[in-house]
Amino acid sequence: MSKLADYDGPILEIDKLSISFFTRLREIPAVMDFSVSVMPGEAVGLVGESGCGKSTVALGVMQDLGKNGRIVGGTIKFKGRDLSEMSAEELRDIRGNEIAMIYQEPMASLNPAMKIGKQLMEVPMIHEGVSKEEAYARALEVVTDVRLPDPERMLNSYPHQLSGGQQQRIVIAMALMSKPALLILDEPTTALDVTVEAAVVELVKDLGKKYGTSMLFISHNLGLVLETCDRLCVMYSGEAVERGSIHDVFDEMQHPYTQALFRSIPLPGADKNSRPLIAIPGNFPLPHERPPGCNFGPRCDYFEEGRCDAQDIPMFTVPGNDRHHTRCLKFQEIDWSAPVTMADTKEKAEIGQTVLKIDNLKKYYEVAANALFGGGHKKVVKANETLSFEAHESETLAIVGESGCGKSTFAKVLMGLETATDGQILLDNRNIEQVPIEERDAKTVGEVQMVFQNPFDTLNPSMTVGRQIIRALEIFGVGNSEAERRQRMLELLDLVKLPRAFADRMPRQLSGGQKQRVGIARAFAGDARIVVADEPVSALDVSVQAAVTDLLMEIQREKKTTLLFISHDLSIVRYLSDRVMVMYLGHVVELGTTDQVFSPPYHPYTEALLSAVPIADTSVEKQHIVLEGDIPSAMNPPPGCPFQTRCRWKSQVPGDLCEREVPPSRRVAEGHQIKCHLSEEILKSMEPVIKIAAE
Amino acid sequence: MGLFILRRFGVMLLTALCLTFVVFFLTNLYPNLEKLAKTQGNQRMSDEQVETWLENRGYRQPMLVKYGQWLGVMPGFTNTLDDGQFVGTCARPGVAPEDTPKFCGVLQGEWGYSTVFKDDVGGIVSKRLGNTGYLMFWVLVLMVPSALIVGILAGMREGSVLDRSLSTFSIITTATPEYVSGVIFIAIFTSSTVGLKWFKGTATQAMDNPTFENFFLPVLTIALYGMGYIARMTRASMTEVMTAQYIRTARLKGVSFPTIVMKHALRNALIAPFTVIMLQFPWLLNGVVIVETLFNYKGFGWALVQAAGNNDIQLLLAISVVSVFVVLLTQLISDIGYVYLNPRIRIS
Ligand SMILES: Nc1ncnc2c1ncn2[C@@H]1O[C@H](COP(=O)(O)OP(=O)(O)O)[C@@H](O)[C@H]1O
Ligand code: SF4
Ligand code: SF4
Ligand SMILES: [Mg+2]
């Protein structure tokens, strides 16, 4: 099949698009009056919180809205032709050929029972009717293009044999097989680790340039959009609220929601005292419960009664800028440069004495090499290798690292869900590393608590919120009577700033942020002294993250809690922690105060990690360090330094020391240790990764 | 893999041991033995006579000893009666006492002597099993492809008219037990009341000379019952696969609907039903008992009914052993097949 004739207008032109889903109860207007256009070779970002309709727009373009979705207004034109007027056959010709789409979960988007090669070859075979041999040659070429090692073996593998990053590259390769004019990427890197994400994003950018593909890049991460796109469209509750070039929107935003979004994410350019995170108050309205007038009204600082809620708000053109539009009545009246009105700054509590001491802790797992046919030889997974550190009262210690580095294993051992293989964990000088949770007394259990990543999985769906907290109180042996525990439960709800009426609600009636608050309340039920927060906000939307983070810090101030904050998000880590521990493949590669870790000398891995974090600030200049390959499997770690397979400094170490010997942990400054063979001089010569350009 | 199969066989042996012991125990309870004595000896035996009869033939030995003899790890019981008749576990009519082997258990390949058929159990079981195997083969030939086709067709477009009618059909077939459907079929297709004398109501001739006419009804009766279940499993699996992300990927690549079903969905959708088909086997054996009795087809199920009705201890035991092996063997095949179909487990 040939492509549509060349066309020099916009590649994609969405005009006043409205999409609704029809359920038995009601019509859900998921997207309303949405317009955006993508010019040839241009990358347009689509940003917004989950549920605001980004994916719906994407699927609308693909004309794949499922049984109950329908376009109820507006048009989607691709190269000047209305997609909704095409026949099924014409659509099939366009899909995969002219417009390709990549979405969030790479594993789920590949057919598990079909070899990669076959899945790739299918594309040109359908659309261009080429022979098997030619399709294979094309597949080989594209797989080489997405920089996968050993392309021939890749083509001959099944999806599960590849790592997440490799799978996503295959999905990208599949999308590029027929050199489409438009590529739609729906959160393509959300499931990936930061360093892998950085590499994939770089790849998409390069290939976009190489093939001249236009892109619609959907993300909830402003930093990522800054790095990939030329233009940006911010969505809120089914509508586009602001549209313009990256620079206009980032530096001269003209909509209160955009502003609020930026204020709720931590940026490295500013420190936490002069620029605290400001959460957006209230909750995202459900599609069928939108307020009259401006959708953002109930959460907007500039809301004006009788005006903002009196009429439908159209898009206004911002004078003087290039194609910059905003859906705000008052954009010309608001003083956009006014400084943030700060809530009173709170003093951080003094860091107290050592509460927790970890000494040479090791945790090895024995796993059968082949799960089903069991037996045979066993493999040892070294999930934690000689962890040693201390944590103090009122201190926040961040544990940073990518998937499989052993963060969660450590949390499990500390909680008593697993016992240590070797070494000790001292809680107030008592050894607890060999005491499983069933044998811990109620006090110890209550003292060491955890807040989980996914608030959805940890609450019992058939029990009221109040009951669940009371259950926790019973377990920790708090209170002598039901009445006393009920009182305590209400106090805990106050502590996490939930209305007391929530005690009688069921978990499903709560939003993600509210559920996480219940999780926090439960963790503090037994007067926890040590709280392990395992990615507590990463499953939440940006605007809610700030509020939950602040809550954790406030409780910490009040209760003098030791907070072990596990995260892969370095921006938030920098914002809230006192000390940082960087882990890689079970090893602590760097440990120091936040300032020490975030400025040179770095461990080479920390350096790469810092460079990989997308930053939503146009004034920040970042060094680009792209790591090759994937994180090795913990079951099969490389010899010598765990990071040697991806380290860009390795050549600076004489001989093959890095490949032979695990480097010792060296003290480079008071309280700052790095596990690397690099010499003092080279470490000293390192440049900062993140630089703030002078204003 | 080898080790896995070996271990499975170990489990099989153990299960067979336990199960046969239970059957042994139950068939050797005194009331059963008494019945045996009366059917074999004389209906009007007094209690003492029964006792002597059993005593003389070794039936009153301790349970474990008897079980050991059956297994062939203990020497068989021998006794010469007052009238000079030589009896014992290993004694066979027409075989001189000197030639009677010392051990004659399962381990020696001796499955015992059927008191009903007056023949070697081994021979009976293998002959009957052959008959049933033939029946089952045709059941599978009919059942599996039709069930899969029905399931796939129903599942590829969830909620469509096709889906709803096929699903109703499947539910009706699973909800109708063989003794109901069998009787209905016989009534409709073989009797003169309805007039459709298409098929024969008995399958007795099918043992020597199977034809469509005398063999189709028993096959259909068993197949229908299992089919509905497999079809519903296939449908569930298919609908799930059809909503999977990779099906959307294929659709958005521009693959046409028939190709999506054939190339992308089918194999993934078959993983779950395959296991089910294999696990259906034990239930099919159930149907075999009913259908063979109903159609008077002298197979394994029919032999089981005869053995149970007459307390034929040795035959019952052999049948239980064979059943255990059939059940566990199908599970083994199901596991191996699952691995084969699912590359995620095959290659890791
Ligand atoms: N198939 C569907 N049926 C009903 N509602 C849906 C369906 N798909 C999406 N929605 C609703 O449409 C809105 C927009 O969803 P979505 O486009 O997935 O948002 P985003 O991609 O920005 O997270 C949400 O409120 C969601 O609940
Ligand atoms: S229209 Fe009013 S409520 Fe809406 S964003 Fe503008 S100022 Fe806020
Ligand atoms: S020890 Fe060598 S390989 Fe490891 S981080 Fe240091 S320089 Fe890189
Ligand atoms: Mg989405």
PDB file of N, CA, C and O in Angstrom, chain A residues 571-617:
ATOM      1  N   SER A 571      14.361  13.985  42.383  1.00  0.00           N
ATOM      2  CA  SER A 571      13.905  15.341  42.689  1.00  0.00           C
ATOM      3  C   SER A 571      13.258  15.377  44.059  1.00  0.00           C
ATOM      4  O   SER A 571      13.532  16.253  44.880  1.00  0.00           O
ATOM      5  N   ILE A 572      12.405  14.404  44.309  1.00  0.00           N
ATOM      6  CA  ILE A 572      11.698  14.430  45.576  1.00  0.00           C
ATOM      7  C   ILE A 572      12.644  14.073  46.713  1.00  0.00           C
ATOM      8  O   ILE A 572      12.551  14.603  47.816  1.00  0.00           O
ATOM      9  N   VAL A 573      13.589  13.207  46.435  1.00  0.00           N
ATOM     10  CA  VAL A 573      14.574  12.825  47.437  1.00  0.00           C
ATOM     11  C   VAL A 573      15.378  14.048  47.872  1.00  0.00           C
ATOM     12  O   VAL A 573      15.596  14.316  49.040  1.00  0.00           O
ATOM     13  N   ARG A 574      15.781  14.816  46.894  1.00  0.00           N
ATOM     14  CA  ARG A 574      16.563  15.996  47.202  1.00  0.00           C
ATOM     15  C   ARG A 574      15.735  16.967  48.027  1.00  0.00           C
ATOM     16  O   ARG A 574      16.225  17.631  48.928  1.00  0.00           O
ATOM     17  N   TYR A 575      14.458  16.994  47.730  1.00  0.00           N
ATOM     18  CA  TYR A 575      13.595  17.936  48.411  1.00  0.00           C
ATOM     19  C   TYR A 575      13.422  17.591  49.870  1.00  0.00           C
ATOM     20  O   TYR A 575      13.407  18.456  50.720  1.00  0.00           O
ATOM     21  N   LEU A 576      13.301  16.317  50.196  1.00  0.00           N
ATOM     22  CA  LEU A 576      12.907  16.049  51.577  1.00  0.00           C
ATOM     23  C   LEU A 576      13.907  15.309  52.441  1.00  0.00           C
ATOM     24  O   LEU A 576      13.707  15.182  53.632  1.00  0.00           O
ATOM     25  N   SER A 577      15.018  14.798  51.874  1.00  0.00           N
ATOM     26  CA  SER A 577      15.805  13.947  52.757  1.00  0.00           C
ATOM     27  C   SER A 577      17.020  14.658  53.346  1.00  0.00           C
ATOM     28  O   SER A 577      17.495  15.657  52.814  1.00  0.00           O
ATOM     29  N   ASP A 578      17.498  14.122  54.460  1.00  0.00           N
ATOM     30  CA  ASP A 578      18.708  14.649  55.090  1.00  0.00           C
ATOM     31  C   ASP A 578      19.930  13.931  54.564  1.00  0.00           C
ATOM     32  O   ASP A 578      20.952  14.530  54.304  1.00  0.00           O
ATOM     33  N   ARG A 579      19.796  12.626  54.454  1.00  0.00           N
ATOM     34  CA  ARG A 579      20.906  11.854  53.906  1.00  0.00           C
ATOM     35  C   ARG A 579      20.388  10.940  52.815  1.00  0.00           C
ATOM     36  O   ARG A 579      19.204  10.591  52.793  1.00  0.00           O
ATOM     37  N   VAL A 580      21.274  10.543  51.923  1.00  0.00           N
ATOM     38  CA  VAL A 580      20.870   9.729  50.786  1.00  0.00           C
ATOM     39  C   VAL A 580      21.784   8.515  50.672  1.00  0.00           C
ATOM     40  O   VAL A 580      22.998   8.631  50.837  1.00  0.00           O
ATOM     41  N   MET A 581      21.193   7.397  50.405  1.00  0.00           N
ATOM     42  CA  MET A 581      21.969   6.189  50.184  1.00  0.00           C
ATOM     43  C   MET A 581      21.609   5.693  48.785  1.00  0.00           C
ATOM     44  O   MET A 581      20.445   5.487  48.477  1.00  0.00           O
ATOM     45  N   VAL A 582      22.622   5.549  47.928  1.00  0.00           N
ATOM     46  CA  VAL A 582      22.352   5.099  46.563  1.00  0.00           C
ATOM     47  C   VAL A 582      22.710   3.624  46.450  1.00  0.00           C
ATOM     48  O   VAL A 582      23.814   3.223  46.825  1.00  0.00           O
ATOM     49  N   MET A 583      21.794   2.841  45.961  1.00  0.00           N
ATOM     50  CA  MET A 583      22.048   1.404  45.852  1.00  0.00           C
ATOM     51  C   MET A 583      22.053   0.959  44.397  1.00  0.00           C
ATOM     52  O   MET A 583      21.338   1.494  43.563  1.00  0.00           O
ATOM     53  N   TYR A 584      22.892  -0.034  44.124  1.00  0.00           N
ATOM     54  CA  TYR A 584      22.918  -0.632  42.791  1.00  0.00           C
ATOM     55  C   TYR A 584      23.186  -2.116  42.933  1.00  0.00           C
ATOM     56  O   TYR A 584      24.183  -2.500  43.549  1.00  0.00           O
ATOM     57  N   LEU A 585      22.341  -2.932  42.423  1.00  0.00           N
ATOM     58  CA  LEU A 585      22.499  -4.385  42.489  1.00  0.00           C
ATOM     59  C   LEU A 585      22.859  -4.900  43.882  1.00  0.00           C
ATOM     60  O   LEU A 585      23.769  -5.702  44.021  1.00  0.00           O
ATOM     61  N   GLY A 586      22.164  -4.420  44.871  1.00  0.00           N
ATOM     62  CA  GLY A 586      22.393  -4.917  46.223  1.00  0.00           C
ATOM     63  C   GLY A 586      23.512  -4.246  46.983  1.00  0.00           C
ATOM     64  O   GLY A 586      23.678  -4.472  48.170  1.00  0.00           O
ATOM     65  N   HIS A 587      24.312  -3.431  46.302  1.00  0.00           N
ATOM     66  CA  HIS A 587      25.407  -2.741  46.970  1.00  0.00           C
ATOM     67  C   HIS A 587      25.027  -1.298  47.273  1.00  0.00           C
ATOM     68  O   HIS A 587      24.336  -0.664  46.491  1.00  0.00           O
ATOM     69  N   VAL A 588      25.529  -0.783  48.398  1.00  0.00           N
ATOM     70  CA  VAL A 588      25.410   0.648  48.630  1.00  0.00           C
ATOM     71  C   VAL A 588      26.588   1.272  47.900  1.00  0.00           C
ATOM     72  O   VAL A 588      27.736   1.074  48.276  1.00  0.00           O
ATOM     73  N   VAL A 589      26.349   2.028  46.846  1.00  0.00           N
ATOM     74  CA  VAL A 589      27.476   2.576  46.112  1.00  0.00           C
ATOM     75  C   VAL A 589      27.848   3.968  46.597  1.00  0.00           C
ATOM     76  O   VAL A 589      28.980   4.394  46.452  1.00  0.00           O
ATOM     77  N   GLU A 590      26.894   4.660  47.172  1.00  0.00           N
ATOM     78  CA  GLU A 590      27.227   5.975  47.705  1.00  0.00           C
ATOM     79  C   GLU A 590      26.322   6.276  48.883  1.00  0.00           C
ATOM     80  O   GLU A 590      25.144   5.918  48.889  1.00  0.00           O
ATOM     81  N   LEU A 591      26.899   6.941  49.885  1.00  0.00           N
ATOM     82  CA  LEU A 591      26.120   7.314  51.057  1.00  0.00           C
ATOM     83  C   LEU A 591      26.663   8.634  51.562  1.00  0.00           C
ATOM     84  O   LEU A 591      27.869   8.806  51.712  1.00  0.00           O
ATOM     85  N   GLY A 592      25.793   9.588  51.800  1.00  0.00           N
ATOM     86  CA  GLY A 592      26.255  10.869  52.313  1.00  0.00           C
ATOM     87  C   GLY A 592      25.082  11.782  52.583  1.00  0.00           C
ATOM     88  O   GLY A 592      23.925  11.394  52.400  1.00  0.00           O
ATOM     89  N   THR A 593      25.363  13.007  52.987  1.00  0.00           N
ATOM     90  CA  THR A 593      24.266  13.946  53.178  1.00  0.00           C
ATOM     91  C   THR A 593      23.729  14.307  51.796  1.00  0.00           C
ATOM     92  O   THR A 593      24.388  14.083  50.777  1.00  0.00           O
ATOM     93  N   THR A 594      22.545  14.881  51.780  1.00  0.00           N
ATOM     94  CA  THR A 594      21.921  15.184  50.495  1.00  0.00           C
ATOM     95  C   THR A 594      22.821  16.063  49.640  1.00  0.00           C
ATOM     96  O   THR A 594      23.003  15.821  48.446  1.00  0.00           O
ATOM     97  N   ASP A 595      23.430  17.075  50.265  1.00  0.00           N
ATOM     98  CA  ASP A 595      24.285  17.963  49.488  1.00  0.00           C
ATOM     99  C   ASP A 595      25.490  17.222  48.929  1.00  0.00           C
ATOM    100  O   ASP A 595      25.889  17.443  47.786  1.00  0.00           O
ATOM    101  N   GLN A 596      26.065  16.376  49.745  1.00  0.00           N
ATOM    102  CA  GLN A 596      27.242  15.621  49.282  1.00  0.00           C
ATOM    103  C   GLN A 596      26.903  14.735  48.099  1.00  0.00           C
ATOM    104  O   GLN A 596      27.637  14.668  47.118  1.00  0.00           O
ATOM    105  N   VAL A 597      25.766  14.057  48.169  1.00  0.00           N
ATOM    106  CA  VAL A 597      25.423  13.124  47.102  1.00  0.00           C
ATOM    107  C   VAL A 597      25.047  13.863  45.822  1.00  0.00           C
ATOM    108  O   VAL A 597      25.355  13.414  44.723  1.00  0.00           O
ATOM    109  N   PHE A 598      24.412  15.023  45.980  1.00  0.00           N
ATOM    110  CA  PHE A 598      23.952  15.745  44.795  1.00  0.00           C
ATOM    111  C   PHE A 598      25.008  16.654  44.173  1.00  0.00           C
ATOM    112  O   PHE A 598      24.729  17.354  43.215  1.00  0.00           O
ATOM    113  N   SER A 599      26.198  16.680  44.744  1.00  0.00           N
ATOM    114  CA  SER A 599      27.238  17.460  44.082  1.00  0.00           C
ATOM    115  C   SER A 599      28.492  16.613  43.984  1.00  0.00           C
ATOM    116  O   SER A 599      28.650  15.640  44.715  1.00  0.00           O
ATOM    117  N   PRO A 600      29.389  16.954  43.074  1.00  0.00           N
ATOM    118  CA  PRO A 600      30.564  16.111  42.888  1.00  0.00           C
ATOM    119  C   PRO A 600      31.454  16.153  44.133  1.00  0.00           C
ATOM    120  O   PRO A 600      31.396  17.144  44.851  1.00  0.00           O
ATOM    121  N   PRO A 601      32.296  15.156  44.374  1.00  0.00           N
ATOM    122  CA  PRO A 601      32.456  13.935  43.570  1.00  0.00           C
ATOM    123  C   PRO A 601      31.269  12.990  43.693  1.00  0.00           C
ATOM    124  O   PRO A 601      30.706  12.867  44.760  1.00  0.00           O
ATOM    125  N   TYR A 602      30.948  12.390  42.561  1.00  0.00           N
ATOM    126  CA  TYR A 602      29.870  11.414  42.538  1.00  0.00           C
ATOM    127  C   TYR A 602      30.416  10.004  42.375  1.00  0.00           C
ATOM    128  O   TYR A 602      31.493   9.820  41.824  1.00  0.00           O
ATOM    129  N   HIS A 603      29.618   9.056  42.756  1.00  0.00           N
ATOM    130  CA  HIS A 603      29.850   7.708  42.262  1.00  0.00           C
ATOM    131  C   HIS A 603      29.358   7.731  40.812  1.00  0.00           C
ATOM    132  O   HIS A 603      28.348   8.375  40.518  1.00  0.00           O
ATOM    133  N   PRO A 604      30.047   7.039  39.889  1.00  0.00           N
ATOM    134  CA  PRO A 604      29.613   7.097  38.484  1.00  0.00           C
ATOM    135  C   PRO A 604      28.138   6.756  38.297  1.00  0.00           C
ATOM    136  O   PRO A 604      27.482   7.324  37.436  1.00  0.00           O
ATOM    137  N   TYR A 605      27.606   5.865  39.111  1.00  0.00           N
ATOM    138  CA  TYR A 605      26.192   5.526  38.954  1.00  0.00           C
ATOM    139  C   TYR A 605      25.304   6.690  39.395  1.00  0.00           C
ATOM    140  O   TYR A 605      24.336   7.032  38.722  1.00  0.00           O
ATOM    141  N   THR A 606      25.642   7.309  40.511  1.00  0.00           N
ATOM    142  CA  THR A 606      24.864   8.459  40.968  1.00  0.00           C
ATOM    143  C   THR A 606      24.855   9.540  39.893  1.00  0.00           C
ATOM    144  O   THR A 606      23.829  10.159  39.621  1.00  0.00           O
ATOM    145  N   GLU A 607      26.001   9.729  39.291  1.00  0.00           N
ATOM    146  CA  GLU A 607      26.116  10.740  38.246  1.00  0.00           C
ATOM    147  C   GLU A 607      25.133  10.462  37.112  1.00  0.00           C
ATOM    148  O   GLU A 607      24.376  11.346  36.678  1.00  0.00           O
ATOM    149  N   ALA A 608      25.103   9.200  36.683  1.00  0.00           N
ATOM    150  CA  ALA A 608      24.203   8.831  35.590  1.00  0.00           C
ATOM    151  C   ALA A 608      22.744   8.975  36.008  1.00  0.00           C
ATOM    152  O   ALA A 608      21.903   9.450  35.248  1.00  0.00           O
ATOM    153  N   LEU A 609      22.489   8.583  37.243  1.00  0.00           N
ATOM    154  CA  LEU A 609      21.122   8.662  37.757  1.00  0.00           C
ATOM    155  C   LEU A 609      20.652  10.118  37.770  1.00  0.00           C
ATOM    156  O   LEU A 609      19.543  10.450  37.351  1.00  0.00           O
ATOM    157  N   LEU A 610      21.515  10.997  38.240  1.00  0.00           N
ATOM    158  CA  LEU A 610      21.177  12.417  38.301  1.00  0.00           C
ATOM    159  C   LEU A 610      20.911  12.964  36.908  1.00  0.00           C
ATOM    160  O   LEU A 610      19.978  13.737  36.689  1.00  0.00           O
ATOM    161  N   SER A 611      21.720  12.530  35.986  1.00  0.00           N
ATOM    162  CA  SER A 611      21.567  13.037  34.634  1.00  0.00           C
ATOM    163  C   SER A 611      20.295  12.510  33.982  1.00  0.00           C
ATOM    164  O   SER A 611      19.737  13.136  33.087  1.00  0.00           O
ATOM    165  N   ALA A 612      19.835  11.351  34.464  1.00  0.00           N
ATOM    166  CA  ALA A 612      18.675  10.735  33.823  1.00  0.00           C
ATOM    167  C   ALA A 612      17.358  11.359  34.261  1.00  0.00           C
ATOM    168  O   ALA A 612      16.365  11.255  33.564  1.00  0.00           O
ATOM    169  N   VAL A 613      17.345  11.980  35.427  1.00  0.00           N
ATOM    170  CA  VAL A 613      16.071  12.486  35.938  1.00  0.00           C
ATOM    171  C   VAL A 613      15.596  13.663  35.105  1.00  0.00           C
ATOM    172  O   VAL A 613      16.309  14.652  34.971  1.00  0.00           O
ATOM    173  N   PRO A 614      14.423  13.560  34.534  1.00  0.00           N
ATOM    174  CA  PRO A 614      13.932  14.695  33.751  1.00  0.00           C
ATOM    175  C   PRO A 614      13.577  15.861  34.685  1.00  0.00           C
ATOM    176  O   PRO A 614      12.976  15.656  35.731  1.00  0.00           O
ATOM    177  N   ILE A 615      13.973  17.055  34.292  1.00  0.00           N
ATOM    178  CA  ILE A 615      13.722  18.213  35.141  1.00  0.00           C
ATOM    179  C   ILE A 615      12.877  19.228  34.382  1.00  0.00           C
ATOM    180  O   ILE A 615      13.219  19.632  33.280  1.00  0.00           O
ATOM    181  N   ALA A 616      11.786  19.609  35.013  1.00  0.00           N
ATOM    182  CA  ALA A 616      10.858  20.513  34.331  1.00  0.00           C
ATOM    183  C   ALA A 616      11.255  21.952  34.577  1.00  0.00           C
ATOM    184  O   ALA A 616      10.531  22.719  35.195  1.00  0.00           O
ATOM    185  N   ASP A 617      12.420  22.332  34.140  1.00  0.00           N
ATOM    186  CA  ASP A 617      12.867  23.702  34.355  1.00  0.00           C
ATOM    187  C   ASP A 617      13.766  24.089  33.189  1.00  0.00           C
ATOM    188  O   ASP A 617      14.817  23.490  32.980  1.00  0.00           O
TER     189      ASP A 617
END
